[in-house]
Amino acid sequence: MSSTVGQVIKCKAAVAWEAGKPLVIEEVEVAPPQKMEVRLKVLFTSLCHTDVYFWEAKAQNSAFPRIFGHEAAGIVESVGEGVTELAPGDHVLPVFTGECKECAHCKSEESNMCSLLRINTDRGVMINDGQTRFSINGKPIYHFVGTSTFSEYTVVHIGCVAKINPLAPLDKVCILSCGISTGLGATLNVAKPTKGSSVAIFGLGAVGLGAAEGARLAGASRIIGVDLNPSRFEEAKKFGVTEFVNPKDHKKPVQEVIAEMTDGGVDRSVECTGNVNAMISAFECVHDVCSLTHFRSFKFC
């Protein structure tokens, strides 16, 4: 990769030219990383529902043309000025929830919503100079949540890169860039279920499975998975889910079903779908001693 350092790289990328229109595989030009930036060779990338949501642009503004993608794994190709933590060849995960490590949020144990690198779905350019690093025949192609992994090469801020063990299989750990770490971290670091407690997980997609694993690691004795898709139940057992509730199987609201199952409600609840009705159910299924402090909603993914 040393031959490409400092040079514009031409590579393939899946470009969204318009909202909801099929992605087009294009040859794009990827500029070298600037100050505090890293250029990555993306080896594996996954599709997250958030990519689909903003590609469809149904309920929010979205800049086009754009390269989506934020759940990936790859190798550092080159680094920009000021980057000392990483070197070419390092195995990494791009992370959309970046951390500058200097602001009040980064230094706080209560939040990781970095003042500089927090999620901004409207921003399609790099922070350093307000320009894109992608282009086609001189036309700018916009970034997405600071990662844009639907490209063979991408440029990200150093605060949005996590170095990992080179022995970790990149085809599997790519999902740690988003879904699994979101649910796992939210449960362990925010909801903090105690040993022997009960936890309800709303939504058993990747985020929900991560949340269930977090509850299992914390020692929860009852982990109740809630989902409209019964085909997810069997797989969820591998992540610690002990009981399942399909709201379609009951005539009463699911929060009432869970309250009856748990003698008044669960100790913790983690909502992983982003559906407003699910949020209400998740809040109301927590028993009243805990309901004001131990419900958490994680809707981004």
PDB file of C-alpha atoms in Angstrom:
ATOM      1  CA  MET A   1       0.000   0.000   0.000  1.00  0.00           C
ATOM      2  CA  SER A   2       3.036   2.314   0.321  1.00  0.00           C
ATOM      3  CA  SER A   3       2.807   3.144  -3.388  1.00  0.00           C
ATOM      4  CA  THR A   4      -0.553   4.879  -2.876  1.00  0.00           C
ATOM      5  CA  VAL A   5       0.413   7.079   0.101  1.00  0.00           C
ATOM      6  CA  GLY A   6      -0.269  10.710  -0.702  1.00  0.00           C
ATOM      7  CA  GLN A   7      -1.925   9.806  -3.993  1.00  0.00           C
ATOM      8  CA  VAL A   8      -5.535   9.904  -5.136  1.00  0.00           C
ATOM      9  CA  ILE A   9      -6.890   6.350  -5.229  1.00  0.00           C
ATOM     10  CA  LYS A  10      -9.403   5.232  -7.839  1.00  0.00           C
ATOM     11  CA  CYS A  11     -11.660   2.425  -6.631  1.00  0.00           C
ATOM     12  CA  LYS A  12     -15.166   1.016  -6.765  1.00  0.00           C
ATOM     13  CA  ALA A  13     -17.954   2.336  -4.544  1.00  0.00           C
ATOM     14  CA  ALA A  14     -21.720   1.950  -4.311  1.00  0.00           C
ATOM     15  CA  VAL A  15     -23.061   5.450  -4.902  1.00  0.00           C
ATOM     16  CA  ALA A  16     -26.580   6.615  -4.055  1.00  0.00           C
ATOM     17  CA  TRP A  17     -27.372   9.286  -6.629  1.00  0.00           C
ATOM     18  CA  GLU A  18     -30.946   9.888  -5.495  1.00  0.00           C
ATOM     19  CA  ALA A  19     -33.133   8.995  -2.537  1.00  0.00           C
ATOM     20  CA  GLY A  20     -34.577   5.508  -2.860  1.00  0.00           C
ATOM     21  CA  LYS A  21     -33.008   4.826  -6.253  1.00  0.00           C
ATOM     22  CA  PRO A  22     -30.779   1.737  -6.700  1.00  0.00           C
ATOM     23  CA  LEU A  23     -27.151   2.180  -5.695  1.00  0.00           C
ATOM     24  CA  VAL A  24     -24.767   2.308  -8.659  1.00  0.00           C
ATOM     25  CA  ILE A  25     -21.289   0.780  -8.620  1.00  0.00           C
ATOM     26  CA  GLU A  26     -19.059   3.615  -9.788  1.00  0.00           C
ATOM     27  CA  GLU A  27     -15.351   4.310 -10.046  1.00  0.00           C
ATOM     28  CA  VAL A  28     -14.672   7.052  -7.517  1.00  0.00           C
ATOM     29  CA  GLU A  29     -11.594   9.050  -6.635  1.00  0.00           C
ATOM     30  CA  VAL A  30     -10.604   8.999  -2.970  1.00  0.00           C
ATOM     31  CA  ALA A  31      -8.307  11.840  -1.917  1.00  0.00           C
ATOM     32  CA  PRO A  32      -5.448  11.369   0.567  1.00  0.00           C
ATOM     33  CA  PRO A  33      -6.213  11.898   4.259  1.00  0.00           C
ATOM     34  CA  GLN A  34      -5.747  15.410   5.599  1.00  0.00           C
ATOM     35  CA  LYS A  35      -4.894  16.570   9.140  1.00  0.00           C
ATOM     36  CA  MET A  36      -6.142  14.097  11.779  1.00  0.00           C
ATOM     37  CA  GLU A  37      -7.607  11.803   9.138  1.00  0.00           C
ATOM     38  CA  VAL A  38      -6.990   8.192   8.115  1.00  0.00           C
ATOM     39  CA  ARG A  39      -7.582   6.490   4.779  1.00  0.00           C
ATOM     40  CA  LEU A  40      -8.809   2.926   5.139  1.00  0.00           C
ATOM     41  CA  LYS A  41      -8.961  -0.034   2.796  1.00  0.00           C
ATOM     42  CA  VAL A  42     -12.397  -1.485   3.514  1.00  0.00           C
ATOM     43  CA  LEU A  43     -12.281  -5.283   3.348  1.00  0.00           C
ATOM     44  CA  PHE A  44     -15.721  -6.133   4.752  1.00  0.00           C
ATOM     45  CA  THR A  45     -18.841  -4.055   5.197  1.00  0.00           C
ATOM     46  CA  SER A  46     -22.340  -4.894   6.389  1.00  0.00           C
ATOM     47  CA  LEU A  47     -25.722  -3.357   5.666  1.00  0.00           C
ATOM     48  CA  CYS A  48     -27.464  -1.730   8.621  1.00  0.00           C
ATOM     49  CA  HIS A  49     -31.072  -0.587   8.604  1.00  0.00           C
ATOM     50  CA  THR A  50     -29.850   2.947   9.294  1.00  0.00           C
ATOM     51  CA  ASP A  51     -28.207   2.972   5.867  1.00  0.00           C
ATOM     52  CA  VAL A  52     -31.531   1.994   4.310  1.00  0.00           C
ATOM     53  CA  TYR A  53     -33.438   4.584   6.358  1.00  0.00           C
ATOM     54  CA  PHE A  54     -31.303   7.486   5.172  1.00  0.00           C
ATOM     55  CA  TRP A  55     -31.032   6.134   1.640  1.00  0.00           C
ATOM     56  CA  GLU A  56     -34.834   6.208   1.463  1.00  0.00           C
ATOM     57  CA  ALA A  57     -34.809   9.743   2.982  1.00  0.00           C
ATOM     58  CA  LYS A  58     -38.416   9.337   4.084  1.00  0.00           C
ATOM     59  CA  ALA A  59     -38.323  11.391   7.270  1.00  0.00           C
ATOM     60  CA  GLN A  60     -35.144  13.453   7.121  1.00  0.00           C
ATOM     61  CA  ASN A  61     -32.908  15.525   4.923  1.00  0.00           C
ATOM     62  CA  SER A  62     -30.145  13.669   3.141  1.00  0.00           C
ATOM     63  CA  ALA A  63     -27.447  14.965   0.814  1.00  0.00           C
ATOM     64  CA  PHE A  64     -27.000  13.242  -2.544  1.00  0.00           C
ATOM     65  CA  PRO A  65     -25.019  11.840  -4.259  1.00  0.00           C
ATOM     66  CA  ARG A  66     -23.721   9.934  -1.255  1.00  0.00           C
ATOM     67  CA  ILE A  67     -21.795   6.854  -0.190  1.00  0.00           C
ATOM     68  CA  PHE A  68     -23.515   5.090   2.685  1.00  0.00           C
ATOM     69  CA  GLY A  69     -22.205   2.397   5.029  1.00  0.00           C
ATOM     70  CA  HIS A  70     -20.926   2.490   8.606  1.00  0.00           C
ATOM     71  CA  GLU A  71     -20.565  -1.125   9.755  1.00  0.00           C
ATOM     72  CA  ALA A  72     -17.229  -2.390   8.477  1.00  0.00           C
ATOM     73  CA  ALA A  73     -13.677  -3.589   9.073  1.00  0.00           C
ATOM     74  CA  GLY A  74     -10.482  -2.876   7.210  1.00  0.00           C
ATOM     75  CA  ILE A  75      -6.828  -1.907   7.205  1.00  0.00           C
ATOM     76  CA  VAL A  76      -5.158   1.501   7.470  1.00  0.00           C
ATOM     77  CA  GLU A  77      -3.747   2.476   4.061  1.00  0.00           C
ATOM     78  CA  SER A  78      -2.270   5.850   5.060  1.00  0.00           C
ATOM     79  CA  VAL A  79      -2.533   8.530   7.749  1.00  0.00           C
ATOM     80  CA  GLY A  80      -2.698  12.293   7.648  1.00  0.00           C
ATOM     81  CA  GLU A  81      -0.818  14.975   9.534  1.00  0.00           C
ATOM     82  CA  GLY A  82      -0.964  14.676  13.312  1.00  0.00           C
ATOM     83  CA  VAL A  83      -2.016  11.026  13.432  1.00  0.00           C
ATOM     84  CA  THR A  84       0.228   9.087  15.818  1.00  0.00           C
ATOM     85  CA  GLU A  85      -2.078   6.378  17.190  1.00  0.00           C
ATOM     86  CA  LEU A  86      -2.329   4.430  13.935  1.00  0.00           C
ATOM     87  CA  ALA A  87       0.019   3.324  11.184  1.00  0.00           C
ATOM     88  CA  PRO A  88      -0.423   1.770   7.739  1.00  0.00           C
ATOM     89  CA  GLY A  89      -1.288  -1.911   8.058  1.00  0.00           C
ATOM     90  CA  ASP A  90      -3.180  -1.616  11.349  1.00  0.00           C
ATOM     91  CA  HIS A  91      -6.470  -3.526  11.484  1.00  0.00           C
ATOM     92  CA  VAL A  92      -9.343  -1.235  12.427  1.00  0.00           C
ATOM     93  CA  LEU A  93     -13.059  -0.684  12.733  1.00  0.00           C
ATOM     94  CA  PRO A  94     -14.559   2.616  11.558  1.00  0.00           C
ATOM     95  CA  VAL A  95     -16.914   3.966  14.220  1.00  0.00           C
ATOM     96  CA  PHE A  96     -19.728   6.452  13.565  1.00  0.00           C
ATOM     97  CA  THR A  97     -19.844   7.567  17.216  1.00  0.00           C
ATOM     98  CA  GLY A  98     -16.417   9.164  17.224  1.00  0.00           C
ATOM     99  CA  GLU A  99     -14.516  10.490  20.228  1.00  0.00           C
ATOM    100  CA  CYS A 100     -12.063  13.394  20.190  1.00  0.00           C
ATOM    101  CA  LYS A 101     -10.996  12.439  23.752  1.00  0.00           C
ATOM    102  CA  GLU A 102     -10.702  16.113  24.705  1.00  0.00           C
ATOM    103  CA  CYS A 103     -14.213  17.546  25.091  1.00  0.00           C
ATOM    104  CA  ALA A 104     -16.324  17.440  28.255  1.00  0.00           C
ATOM    105  CA  HIS A 105     -18.474  14.617  26.896  1.00  0.00           C
ATOM    106  CA  CYS A 106     -15.493  12.406  26.054  1.00  0.00           C
ATOM    107  CA  LYS A 107     -14.025  12.955  29.519  1.00  0.00           C
ATOM    108  CA  SER A 108     -17.333  12.245  31.262  1.00  0.00           C
ATOM    109  CA  GLU A 109     -18.355   8.775  32.425  1.00  0.00           C
ATOM    110  CA  GLU A 110     -21.976   9.697  31.759  1.00  0.00           C
ATOM    111  CA  SER A 111     -21.808  10.354  28.006  1.00  0.00           C
ATOM    112  CA  ASN A 112     -19.863   9.558  24.862  1.00  0.00           C
ATOM    113  CA  MET A 113     -21.682  12.064  22.640  1.00  0.00           C
ATOM    114  CA  CYS A 114     -18.504  13.853  21.570  1.00  0.00           C
ATOM    115  CA  SER A 115     -18.952  17.582  20.942  1.00  0.00           C
ATOM    116  CA  LEU A 116     -16.806  17.368  17.800  1.00  0.00           C
ATOM    117  CA  LEU A 117     -17.607  13.951  16.364  1.00  0.00           C
ATOM    118  CA  ARG A 118     -21.114  13.131  17.581  1.00  0.00           C
ATOM    119  CA  ILE A 119     -23.476  11.560  15.068  1.00  0.00           C
ATOM    120  CA  ASN A 120     -24.503  14.091  12.440  1.00  0.00           C
ATOM    121  CA  THR A 121     -26.474  12.507   9.619  1.00  0.00           C
ATOM    122  CA  ASP A 122     -26.764  15.816   7.750  1.00  0.00           C
ATOM    123  CA  ARG A 123     -23.027  16.430   7.485  1.00  0.00           C
ATOM    124  CA  GLY A 124     -21.625  15.053   4.244  1.00  0.00           C
ATOM    125  CA  VAL A 125     -18.141  16.563   4.416  1.00  0.00           C
ATOM    126  CA  MET A 126     -14.994  16.209   6.524  1.00  0.00           C
ATOM    127  CA  ILE A 127     -14.666  18.343   9.651  1.00  0.00           C
ATOM    128  CA  ASN A 128     -11.129  19.505   8.907  1.00  0.00           C
ATOM    129  CA  ASP A 129     -11.881  21.582   5.815  1.00  0.00           C
ATOM    130  CA  GLY A 130     -15.575  21.159   5.013  1.00  0.00           C
ATOM    131  CA  GLN A 131     -14.759  19.254   1.816  1.00  0.00           C
ATOM    132  CA  THR A 132     -15.454  15.710   0.656  1.00  0.00           C
ATOM    133  CA  ARG A 133     -12.711  13.169  -0.004  1.00  0.00           C
ATOM    134  CA  PHE A 134     -14.817  11.376  -2.643  1.00  0.00           C
ATOM    135  CA  SER A 135     -15.380  12.613  -6.172  1.00  0.00           C
ATOM    136  CA  ILE A 136     -16.293  11.451  -9.666  1.00  0.00           C
ATOM    137  CA  ASN A 137     -14.840  13.539 -12.510  1.00  0.00           C
ATOM    138  CA  GLY A 138     -14.497  16.463 -10.140  1.00  0.00           C
ATOM    139  CA  LYS A 139     -18.060  16.178  -8.783  1.00  0.00           C
ATOM    140  CA  PRO A 140     -18.158  15.837  -4.967  1.00  0.00           C
ATOM    141  CA  ILE A 141     -19.707  12.687  -3.525  1.00  0.00           C
ATOM    142  CA  TYR A 142     -20.890  13.160   0.044  1.00  0.00           C
ATOM    143  CA  HIS A 143     -19.930  11.160   3.123  1.00  0.00           C
ATOM    144  CA  PHE A 144     -22.308   9.484   5.594  1.00  0.00           C
ATOM    145  CA  VAL A 145     -21.883   9.634   9.402  1.00  0.00           C
ATOM    146  CA  GLY A 146     -18.161  10.088   8.929  1.00  0.00           C
ATOM    147  CA  THR A 147     -17.531   6.554   7.649  1.00  0.00           C
ATOM    148  CA  SER A 148     -18.937   5.779   4.141  1.00  0.00           C
ATOM    149  CA  THR A 149     -17.883   2.145   4.035  1.00  0.00           C
ATOM    150  CA  PHE A 150     -19.687   1.179   0.811  1.00  0.00           C
ATOM    151  CA  SER A 151     -16.401   2.004  -0.905  1.00  0.00           C
ATOM    152  CA  GLU A 152     -13.206   0.016  -1.331  1.00  0.00           C
ATOM    153  CA  TYR A 153     -11.362   2.955   0.264  1.00  0.00           C
ATOM    154  CA  THR A 154     -12.693   5.625   2.597  1.00  0.00           C
ATOM    155  CA  VAL A 155     -11.349   8.531   4.648  1.00  0.00           C
ATOM    156  CA  VAL A 156     -12.380   9.039   8.264  1.00  0.00           C
ATOM    157  CA  HIS A 157     -11.401  11.242  11.192  1.00  0.00           C
ATOM    158  CA  ILE A 158      -8.886   9.590  13.530  1.00  0.00           C
ATOM    159  CA  GLY A 159     -11.464   9.810  16.337  1.00  0.00           C
ATOM    160  CA  CYS A 160     -13.766   7.533  14.313  1.00  0.00           C
ATOM    161  CA  VAL A 161     -11.324   4.634  14.085  1.00  0.00           C
ATOM    162  CA  ALA A 162     -10.767   1.835  16.610  1.00  0.00           C
ATOM    163  CA  LYS A 163      -7.641  -0.289  16.364  1.00  0.00           C
ATOM    164  CA  ILE A 164      -8.286  -4.010  16.860  1.00  0.00           C
ATOM    165  CA  ASN A 165      -6.311  -7.207  17.290  1.00  0.00           C
ATOM    166  CA  PRO A 166      -4.923  -8.256  13.881  1.00  0.00           C
ATOM    167  CA  LEU A 167      -5.891 -11.857  14.657  1.00  0.00           C
ATOM    168  CA  ALA A 168      -9.592 -10.960  14.812  1.00  0.00           C
ATOM    169  CA  PRO A 169     -11.470 -12.191  11.697  1.00  0.00           C
ATOM    170  CA  LEU A 170     -12.446  -9.038   9.840  1.00  0.00           C
ATOM    171  CA  ASP A 171     -15.423 -10.692   8.140  1.00  0.00           C
ATOM    172  CA  LYS A 172     -17.005 -11.288  11.544  1.00  0.00           C
ATOM    173  CA  VAL A 173     -15.925  -8.333  13.682  1.00  0.00           C
ATOM    174  CA  CYS A 174     -17.222  -5.816  11.135  1.00  0.00           C
ATOM    175  CA  ILE A 175     -20.602  -5.946  12.895  1.00  0.00           C
ATOM    176  CA  LEU A 176     -18.895  -4.577  16.024  1.00  0.00           C
ATOM    177  CA  SER A 177     -18.722  -1.228  14.231  1.00  0.00           C
ATOM    178  CA  CYS A 178     -22.409  -0.770  14.918  1.00  0.00           C
ATOM    179  CA  GLY A 179     -25.125  -3.253  15.839  1.00  0.00           C
ATOM    180  CA  ILE A 180     -23.626  -5.565  18.433  1.00  0.00           C
ATOM    181  CA  SER A 181     -21.565  -2.934  20.242  1.00  0.00           C
ATOM    182  CA  THR A 182     -24.539  -0.562  20.350  1.00  0.00           C
ATOM    183  CA  GLY A 183     -26.781  -3.002  22.189  1.00  0.00           C
ATOM    184  CA  LEU A 184     -24.039  -4.555  24.301  1.00  0.00           C
ATOM    185  CA  GLY A 185     -22.597  -1.224  25.417  1.00  0.00           C
ATOM    186  CA  ALA A 186     -25.996   0.319  26.081  1.00  0.00           C
ATOM    187  CA  THR A 187     -26.973  -2.512  28.388  1.00  0.00           C
ATOM    188  CA  LEU A 188     -23.689  -2.858  30.264  1.00  0.00           C
ATOM    189  CA  ASN A 189     -22.788   0.822  30.500  1.00  0.00           C
ATOM    190  CA  VAL A 190     -26.152   2.580  30.730  1.00  0.00           C
ATOM    191  CA  ALA A 191     -28.945   0.238  31.806  1.00  0.00           C
ATOM    192  CA  LYS A 192     -26.549  -1.672  34.102  1.00  0.00           C
ATOM    193  CA  PRO A 193     -28.770  -4.617  35.093  1.00  0.00           C
ATOM    194  CA  THR A 194     -27.787  -6.233  38.365  1.00  0.00           C
ATOM    195  CA  LYS A 195     -27.128  -9.914  38.942  1.00  0.00           C
ATOM    196  CA  GLY A 196     -30.368 -11.845  39.201  1.00  0.00           C
ATOM    197  CA  SER A 197     -32.458  -9.018  37.715  1.00  0.00           C
ATOM    198  CA  SER A 198     -35.026  -9.166  34.922  1.00  0.00           C
ATOM    199  CA  VAL A 199     -34.580  -7.409  31.575  1.00  0.00           C
ATOM    200  CA  ALA A 200     -36.921  -6.898  28.628  1.00  0.00           C
ATOM    201  CA  ILE A 201     -35.374  -6.468  25.177  1.00  0.00           C
ATOM    202  CA  PHE A 202     -37.638  -4.931  22.529  1.00  0.00           C
ATOM    203  CA  GLY A 203     -36.472  -5.962  19.074  1.00  0.00           C
ATOM    204  CA  LEU A 204     -34.217  -8.955  18.418  1.00  0.00           C
ATOM    205  CA  GLY A 205     -32.207  -7.668  15.486  1.00  0.00           C
ATOM    206  CA  ALA A 206     -28.455  -7.130  15.796  1.00  0.00           C
ATOM    207  CA  VAL A 207     -28.825  -4.349  18.371  1.00  0.00           C
ATOM    208  CA  GLY A 208     -31.308  -6.383  20.417  1.00  0.00           C
ATOM    209  CA  LEU A 209     -29.096  -9.461  20.370  1.00  0.00           C
ATOM    210  CA  GLY A 210     -26.205  -7.313  21.587  1.00  0.00           C
ATOM    211  CA  ALA A 211     -28.417  -5.959  24.365  1.00  0.00           C
ATOM    212  CA  ALA A 212     -29.413  -9.488  25.359  1.00  0.00           C
ATOM    213  CA  GLU A 213     -25.769 -10.560  25.485  1.00  0.00           C
ATOM    214  CA  GLY A 214     -25.044  -7.568  27.703  1.00  0.00           C
ATOM    215  CA  ALA A 215     -27.819  -8.581  30.069  1.00  0.00           C
ATOM    216  CA  ARG A 216     -26.485 -12.133  30.135  1.00  0.00           C
ATOM    217  CA  LEU A 217     -22.949 -10.973  30.908  1.00  0.00           C
ATOM    218  CA  ALA A 218     -24.314  -8.778  33.703  1.00  0.00           C
ATOM    219  CA  GLY A 219     -25.939 -11.822  35.297  1.00  0.00           C
ATOM    220  CA  ALA A 220     -29.616 -11.123  34.625  1.00  0.00           C
ATOM    221  CA  SER A 221     -31.718 -14.164  35.491  1.00  0.00           C
ATOM    222  CA  ARG A 222     -34.648 -13.392  33.197  1.00  0.00           C
ATOM    223  CA  ILE A 223     -34.127 -11.902  29.748  1.00  0.00           C
ATOM    224  CA  ILE A 224     -37.414 -11.465  27.927  1.00  0.00           C
ATOM    225  CA  GLY A 225     -37.166 -10.946  24.174  1.00  0.00           C
ATOM    226  CA  VAL A 226     -40.015  -9.089  22.463  1.00  0.00           C
ATOM    227  CA  ASP A 227     -40.368  -9.259  18.689  1.00  0.00           C
ATOM    228  CA  LEU A 228     -43.050  -9.582  16.026  1.00  0.00           C
ATOM    229  CA  ASN A 229     -40.948 -12.084  14.087  1.00  0.00           C
ATOM    230  CA  PRO A 230     -41.014 -15.523  15.766  1.00  0.00           C
ATOM    231  CA  SER A 231     -38.205 -16.813  13.535  1.00  0.00           C
ATOM    232  CA  ARG A 232     -35.794 -14.708  15.587  1.00  0.00           C
ATOM    233  CA  PHE A 233     -36.556 -16.432  18.865  1.00  0.00           C
ATOM    234  CA  GLU A 234     -34.418 -19.528  18.420  1.00  0.00           C
ATOM    235  CA  GLU A 235     -31.295 -17.565  17.474  1.00  0.00           C
ATOM    236  CA  ALA A 236     -31.839 -15.198  20.407  1.00  0.00           C
ATOM    237  CA  LYS A 237     -31.396 -18.081  22.855  1.00  0.00           C
ATOM    238  CA  LYS A 238     -27.704 -18.133  21.938  1.00  0.00           C
ATOM    239  CA  PHE A 239     -27.433 -14.574  23.269  1.00  0.00           C
ATOM    240  CA  GLY A 240     -29.053 -15.287  26.599  1.00  0.00           C
ATOM    241  CA  VAL A 241     -32.753 -14.680  25.969  1.00  0.00           C
ATOM    242  CA  THR A 242     -34.722 -16.932  28.316  1.00  0.00           C
ATOM    243  CA  GLU A 243     -38.331 -16.096  27.386  1.00  0.00           C
ATOM    244  CA  PHE A 244     -40.107 -14.733  24.350  1.00  0.00           C
ATOM    245  CA  VAL A 245     -43.163 -12.596  23.758  1.00  0.00           C
ATOM    246  CA  ASN A 246     -44.741 -11.931  20.392  1.00  0.00           C
ATOM    247  CA  PRO A 247     -47.209  -9.040  20.795  1.00  0.00           C
ATOM    248  CA  LYS A 248     -49.333 -10.533  18.013  1.00  0.00           C
ATOM    249  CA  ASP A 249     -50.102 -13.523  20.238  1.00  0.00           C
ATOM    250  CA  HIS A 250     -51.873 -11.407  22.860  1.00  0.00           C
ATOM    251  CA  LYS A 251     -55.025  -9.321  22.903  1.00  0.00           C
ATOM    252  CA  LYS A 252     -53.740  -6.999  25.621  1.00  0.00           C
ATOM    253  CA  PRO A 253     -50.807  -4.555  25.323  1.00  0.00           C
ATOM    254  CA  VAL A 254     -47.452  -6.297  25.560  1.00  0.00           C
ATOM    255  CA  GLN A 255     -46.427  -4.185  28.562  1.00  0.00           C
ATOM    256  CA  GLU A 256     -49.338  -5.660  30.490  1.00  0.00           C
ATOM    257  CA  VAL A 257     -48.307  -9.162  29.450  1.00  0.00           C
ATOM    258  CA  ILE A 258     -44.778  -8.568  30.706  1.00  0.00           C
ATOM    259  CA  ALA A 259     -46.025  -7.006  33.930  1.00  0.00           C
ATOM    260  CA  GLU A 260     -48.087 -10.118  34.616  1.00  0.00           C
ATOM    261  CA  MET A 261     -45.132 -12.380  33.806  1.00  0.00           C
ATOM    262  CA  THR A 262     -42.857 -10.525  36.216  1.00  0.00           C
ATOM    263  CA  ASP A 263     -45.171  -9.626  39.081  1.00  0.00           C
ATOM    264  CA  GLY A 264     -45.336  -5.938  38.318  1.00  0.00           C
ATOM    265  CA  GLY A 265     -42.706  -5.318  35.687  1.00  0.00           C
ATOM    266  CA  VAL A 266     -39.075  -5.918  34.778  1.00  0.00           C
ATOM    267  CA  ASP A 267     -36.076  -4.275  36.433  1.00  0.00           C
ATOM    268  CA  ARG A 268     -34.601  -2.971  33.179  1.00  0.00           C
ATOM    269  CA  SER A 269     -35.855  -2.452  29.645  1.00  0.00           C
ATOM    270  CA  VAL A 270     -33.892  -1.776  26.460  1.00  0.00           C
ATOM    271  CA  GLU A 271     -35.765  -0.650  23.339  1.00  0.00           C
ATOM    272  CA  CYS A 272     -33.912  -1.468  20.101  1.00  0.00           C
ATOM    273  CA  THR A 273     -36.377  -0.792  17.277  1.00  0.00           C
ATOM    274  CA  GLY A 274     -36.914   2.964  17.153  1.00  0.00           C
ATOM    275  CA  ASN A 275     -40.680   2.420  16.957  1.00  0.00           C
ATOM    276  CA  VAL A 276     -42.573   4.951  19.097  1.00  0.00           C
ATOM    277  CA  ASN A 277     -45.185   2.426  20.227  1.00  0.00           C
ATOM    278  CA  ALA A 278     -42.436   0.005  21.211  1.00  0.00           C
ATOM    279  CA  MET A 279     -40.793   2.779  23.224  1.00  0.00           C
ATOM    280  CA  ILE A 280     -44.007   3.360  25.127  1.00  0.00           C
ATOM    281  CA  SER A 281     -44.427  -0.355  25.800  1.00  0.00           C
ATOM    282  CA  ALA A 282     -40.804  -0.679  26.891  1.00  0.00           C
ATOM    283  CA  PHE A 283     -41.152   2.199  29.339  1.00  0.00           C
ATOM    284  CA  GLU A 284     -44.435   0.957  30.773  1.00  0.00           C
ATOM    285  CA  CYS A 285     -43.228  -2.631  31.277  1.00  0.00           C
ATOM    286  CA  VAL A 286     -40.601  -1.526  33.829  1.00  0.00           C
ATOM    287  CA  HIS A 287     -41.850  -1.710  37.415  1.00  0.00           C
ATOM    288  CA  ASP A 288     -42.536   1.638  39.043  1.00  0.00           C
ATOM    289  CA  VAL A 289     -39.494   1.626  41.317  1.00  0.00           C
ATOM    290  CA  CYS A 290     -37.184   1.673  38.306  1.00  0.00           C
ATOM    291  CA  SER A 291     -39.271   3.198  35.540  1.00  0.00           C
ATOM    292  CA  LEU A 292     -37.905   6.733  35.756  1.00  0.00           C
ATOM    293  CA  THR A 293     -34.253   5.764  35.653  1.00  0.00           C
ATOM    294  CA  HIS A 294     -33.710   2.423  33.976  1.00  0.00           C
ATOM    295  CA  PHE A 295     -35.467   2.518  30.622  1.00  0.00           C
ATOM    296  CA  ARG A 296     -33.188   3.242  27.704  1.00  0.00           C
ATOM    297  CA  SER A 297     -34.084   3.622  24.021  1.00  0.00           C
ATOM    298  CA  PHE A 298     -31.505   3.046  21.303  1.00  0.00           C
ATOM    299  CA  LYS A 299     -33.158   3.844  18.014  1.00  0.00           C
ATOM    300  CA  PHE A 300     -30.279   4.769  15.704  1.00  0.00           C
ATOM    301  CA  CYS A 301     -29.802   1.291  14.347  1.00  0.00           C
TER     302      CYS A 301
END
